[in-house]
Tab-separated table of C-alpha atoms in Angstrom:
chain	number	residue	atom	x	y	z
A	11	UNK	CA	6.023	-15.485	12.435
A	12	UNK	CA	7.191	-12.972	15.035
A	13	UNK	CA	3.627	-11.907	15.821
A	14	UNK	CA	2.381	-15.498	16.028
A	15	UNK	CA	5.294	-16.470	18.283
A	16	UNK	CA	4.581	-13.495	20.550
A	17	UNK	CA	0.921	-14.512	20.827
A	18	UNK	CA	1.928	-18.099	21.612
A	19	UNK	CA	4.361	-16.914	24.285
A	20	UNK	CA	1.682	-14.820	25.978
A	21	UNK	CA	-0.921	-17.582	25.697
A	22	UNK	CA	1.487	-20.134	27.222
A	23	UNK	CA	2.181	-17.752	30.095
A	24	UNK	CA	-1.534	-17.247	30.681
A	25	UNK	CA	-2.209	-21.000	30.778
A	26	UNK	CA	0.809	-21.587	33.097
A	27	UNK	CA	-0.814	-19.040	35.434
A	28	UNK	CA	-4.132	-20.940	35.261
A	29	UNK	CA	-2.353	-24.239	36.030
A	30	UNK	CA	-0.494	-22.634	38.963
A	31	UNK	CA	-3.770	-21.319	40.374
A	32	UNK	CA	-5.330	-24.781	40.013
A	33	UNK	CA	-8.063	-23.587	37.658
A	34	UNK	CA	-7.033	-26.100	34.958
A	35	UNK	CA	-5.026	-29.331	35.050
A	36	UNK	CA	-2.628	-28.820	32.173
A	37	UNK	CA	-1.427	-26.224	29.700
A	38	UNK	CA	-3.139	-26.980	26.336
A	39	UNK	CA	-0.680	-24.900	24.283
A	40	UNK	CA	2.612	-26.057	25.807
A	41	UNK	CA	3.408	-28.436	22.921
A	42	UNK	CA	2.698	-26.006	20.072
A	43	UNK	CA	6.088	-25.293	18.473
A	44	UNK	CA	7.320	-21.822	17.631
A	45	UNK	CA	7.256	-20.817	13.987
A	46	UNK	CA	10.671	-20.486	12.367
A	47	UNK	CA	11.752	-16.907	11.836
A	48	UNK	CA	11.919	-15.734	8.256
A	49	UNK	CA	14.894	-13.642	7.326
A	50	UNK	CA	14.102	-11.257	4.525
A	51	UNK	CA	16.679	-9.255	2.663
A	52	UNK	CA	14.936	-6.369	0.886
A	53	UNK	CA	15.782	-5.329	-2.642
A	54	UNK	CA	16.546	-1.627	-2.880
A	55	UNK	CA	15.802	-0.022	-6.230
A	56	UNK	CA	18.355	2.392	-7.643
A	57	UNK	CA	17.160	5.646	-9.199
A	58	UNK	CA	17.559	4.116	-12.671
A	59	UNK	CA	15.649	0.936	-11.717
A	60	UNK	CA	12.899	3.080	-10.195
A	61	UNK	CA	12.510	4.948	-13.498
A	62	UNK	CA	12.426	1.633	-15.385
A	63	UNK	CA	9.812	0.275	-12.951
A	64	UNK	CA	7.546	3.310	-13.367
A	65	UNK	CA	7.940	3.119	-17.140
A	66	UNK	CA	7.019	-0.593	-17.077
A	67	UNK	CA	3.869	0.138	-15.051
A	68	UNK	CA	2.997	2.870	-17.574
A	69	UNK	CA	3.377	0.455	-20.485
A	70	UNK	CA	0.862	-1.903	-18.856
A	71	UNK	CA	-1.976	0.644	-18.923
A	72	UNK	CA	-4.802	-0.970	-20.868
A	73	UNK	CA	-6.433	1.182	-23.543
A	74	UNK	CA	-9.991	-0.174	-23.143
A	75	UNK	CA	-12.282	2.398	-21.537
A	76	UNK	CA	-13.310	-0.135	-18.866
A	77	UNK	CA	-9.747	-0.386	-17.516
A	78	UNK	CA	-8.008	2.780	-18.645
A	79	UNK	CA	-8.860	5.055	-15.713
A	80	UNK	CA	-8.198	2.346	-13.130
A	81	UNK	CA	-4.822	1.553	-14.684
A	82	UNK	CA	-3.936	5.264	-14.809
A	83	UNK	CA	-4.796	5.509	-11.112
A	84	UNK	CA	-2.542	2.530	-10.378
A	85	UNK	CA	0.220	4.226	-12.344
A	86	UNK	CA	-0.212	7.491	-10.378
A	87	UNK	CA	-0.221	5.558	-7.092
A	88	UNK	CA	3.020	3.826	-8.113
A	89	UNK	CA	4.582	7.197	-8.979
A	90	UNK	CA	3.526	8.547	-5.574
A	91	UNK	CA	4.982	5.505	-3.802
A	92	UNK	CA	8.286	5.812	-5.640
A	93	UNK	CA	8.698	9.591	-5.628
A	94	UNK	CA	7.113	10.607	-2.303
A	95	UNK	CA	8.242	7.729	-0.084
A	96	UNK	CA	4.699	6.734	0.832
A	97	UNK	CA	3.604	3.418	2.272
A	98	UNK	CA	1.374	1.322	0.022
A	99	UNK	CA	-1.951	2.280	1.622
A	100	UNK	CA	-1.249	5.998	1.912
A	101	UNK	CA	-1.992	7.072	-1.684
A	102	UNK	CA	-4.918	4.638	-1.795
A	103	UNK	CA	-6.704	6.174	1.196
A	104	UNK	CA	-6.331	9.770	0.035
A	105	UNK	CA	-9.631	11.550	-0.433
A	106	UNK	CA	-10.027	14.324	-2.985
A	107	UNK	CA	-9.875	16.918	-0.216
A	108	UNK	CA	-6.475	15.625	0.897
A	109	UNK	CA	-4.956	16.810	-2.362
A	110	UNK	CA	-4.053	20.477	-2.056
A	111	UNK	CA	-3.463	21.764	-5.569
A	112	UNK	CA	-2.518	25.309	-4.550
A	113	UNK	CA	0.122	24.110	-2.093
A	114	UNK	CA	1.179	21.136	-4.254
A	115	UNK	CA	0.870	18.826	-1.254
A	116	UNK	CA	-1.128	15.840	-0.046
A	117	UNK	CA	-2.357	15.480	3.507
A	118	UNK	CA	-2.190	11.986	4.981
A	119	UNK	CA	-4.294	11.238	8.048
A	120	UNK	CA	-3.418	8.636	10.662
A	121	UNK	CA	-0.260	7.082	9.241
A	122	UNK	CA	1.390	3.969	10.631
A	123	UNK	CA	1.987	5.603	14.019
A	124	UNK	CA	-1.368	7.478	14.100
A	125	UNK	CA	0.204	10.752	13.053
A	126	UNK	CA	-0.792	13.060	10.234
A	127	UNK	CA	1.660	14.110	7.525
A	128	UNK	CA	1.733	16.827	4.906
A	129	UNK	CA	3.807	15.692	1.932
A	130	UNK	CA	5.137	18.148	-0.649
A	131	UNK	CA	4.732	16.798	-4.174
A	132	UNK	CA	7.645	16.806	-6.598
A	133	UNK	CA	6.825	18.536	-9.899
A	134	UNK	CA	6.585	15.241	-11.805
A	135	UNK	CA	4.156	13.751	-9.272
A	136	UNK	CA	2.051	16.909	-9.213
A	137	UNK	CA	1.862	16.839	-13.028
A	138	UNK	CA	0.799	13.159	-13.020
A	139	UNK	CA	-1.965	13.828	-10.485
A	140	UNK	CA	-3.203	16.796	-12.492
A	141	UNK	CA	-3.254	14.732	-15.724
A	142	UNK	CA	-5.094	11.934	-13.963
A	143	UNK	CA	-7.720	14.268	-12.465
A	144	UNK	CA	-8.246	15.990	-15.817
A	145	UNK	CA	-8.672	12.633	-17.520
A	146	UNK	CA	-11.035	11.460	-14.794
A	147	UNK	CA	-13.152	14.580	-15.174
A	148	UNK	CA	-13.326	14.059	-18.942
A	149	UNK	CA	-14.186	10.338	-18.795
A	150	UNK	CA	-16.489	10.451	-15.760
A	151	UNK	CA	-18.362	13.727	-15.777
A	152	UNK	CA	-20.715	12.621	-12.975
A	153	UNK	CA	-18.054	10.927	-10.844
A	154	UNK	CA	-19.175	10.448	-7.219
A	155	UNK	CA	-16.059	8.651	-5.950
A	156	UNK	CA	-14.585	10.491	-2.946
A	157	UNK	CA	-11.113	9.006	-3.324
A	158	UNK	CA	-8.314	10.828	-5.100
A	159	UNK	CA	-7.396	7.643	-6.980
A	160	UNK	CA	-10.681	6.025	-7.924
A	161	UNK	CA	-11.065	2.280	-7.968
A	162	UNK	CA	-14.129	0.334	-9.011
A	163	UNK	CA	-17.476	1.914	-8.163
A	164	UNK	CA	-17.102	4.294	-5.251
A	165	UNK	CA	-14.142	2.473	-3.732
A	166	UNK	CA	-10.463	3.321	-3.710
A	167	UNK	CA	-7.927	1.358	-5.694
A	168	UNK	CA	-7.103	-1.798	-3.757
A	169	UNK	CA	-3.628	-2.602	-2.524
A	170	UNK	CA	-3.936	-5.920	-4.421
A	171	UNK	CA	-4.208	-3.949	-7.673
A	172	UNK	CA	-1.000	-2.108	-6.773
A	173	UNK	CA	0.821	-5.293	-5.770
A	174	UNK	CA	-0.225	-7.041	-8.979
A	175	UNK	CA	0.951	-4.104	-11.124
A	176	UNK	CA	4.232	-3.936	-9.194
A	177	UNK	CA	5.036	-7.645	-9.514
A	178	UNK	CA	4.051	-7.656	-13.176
A	179	UNK	CA	6.372	-4.713	-13.901
A	180	UNK	CA	9.211	-6.242	-11.874
A	181	UNK	CA	8.826	-9.463	-13.829
A	182	UNK	CA	8.975	-7.543	-17.096
A	183	UNK	CA	12.155	-5.860	-15.894
A	184	UNK	CA	13.749	-9.266	-15.352
A	185	UNK	CA	14.061	-8.840	-11.582
A	186	UNK	CA	11.846	-11.781	-10.599
A	187	UNK	CA	12.850	-12.985	-7.148
A	188	UNK	CA	11.084	-14.981	-4.429
């Protein structure tokens, strides 16, 4: 709503200018009401709830070959989000070359504010990535996907896959909230 209201404010100002200059007779957006602001109170997970969440995502990994690798990638992405403080798209856009095994880091290009970051990986996250990559190499010997966490085909895992897994796990934890 804030973005829409800002656009409306600027558009109204532009049309008031056009009316003042005599280029148009009336402001066509003057009667469009502002959207009500939504107040959102975030839920902050404790360390214990974070462990329970990751465990719940792990329990939802499907065993069928068709889904197993994708679900493991979703699990690794969720671990990276929880343990490295990443934003949702950051682990999804990582290419294989962004993972630096020797340094135990991941390199993130063009973050939210167009800056690059080098993130040190905690031991548990590093171990999960290594297990995932080993599994991926075993199951997909001729894998051509450039992304660290492979989605379907040659694409990355989608943020919708992550959101679905997150909300499913939260529901299983009994934390369902609007």
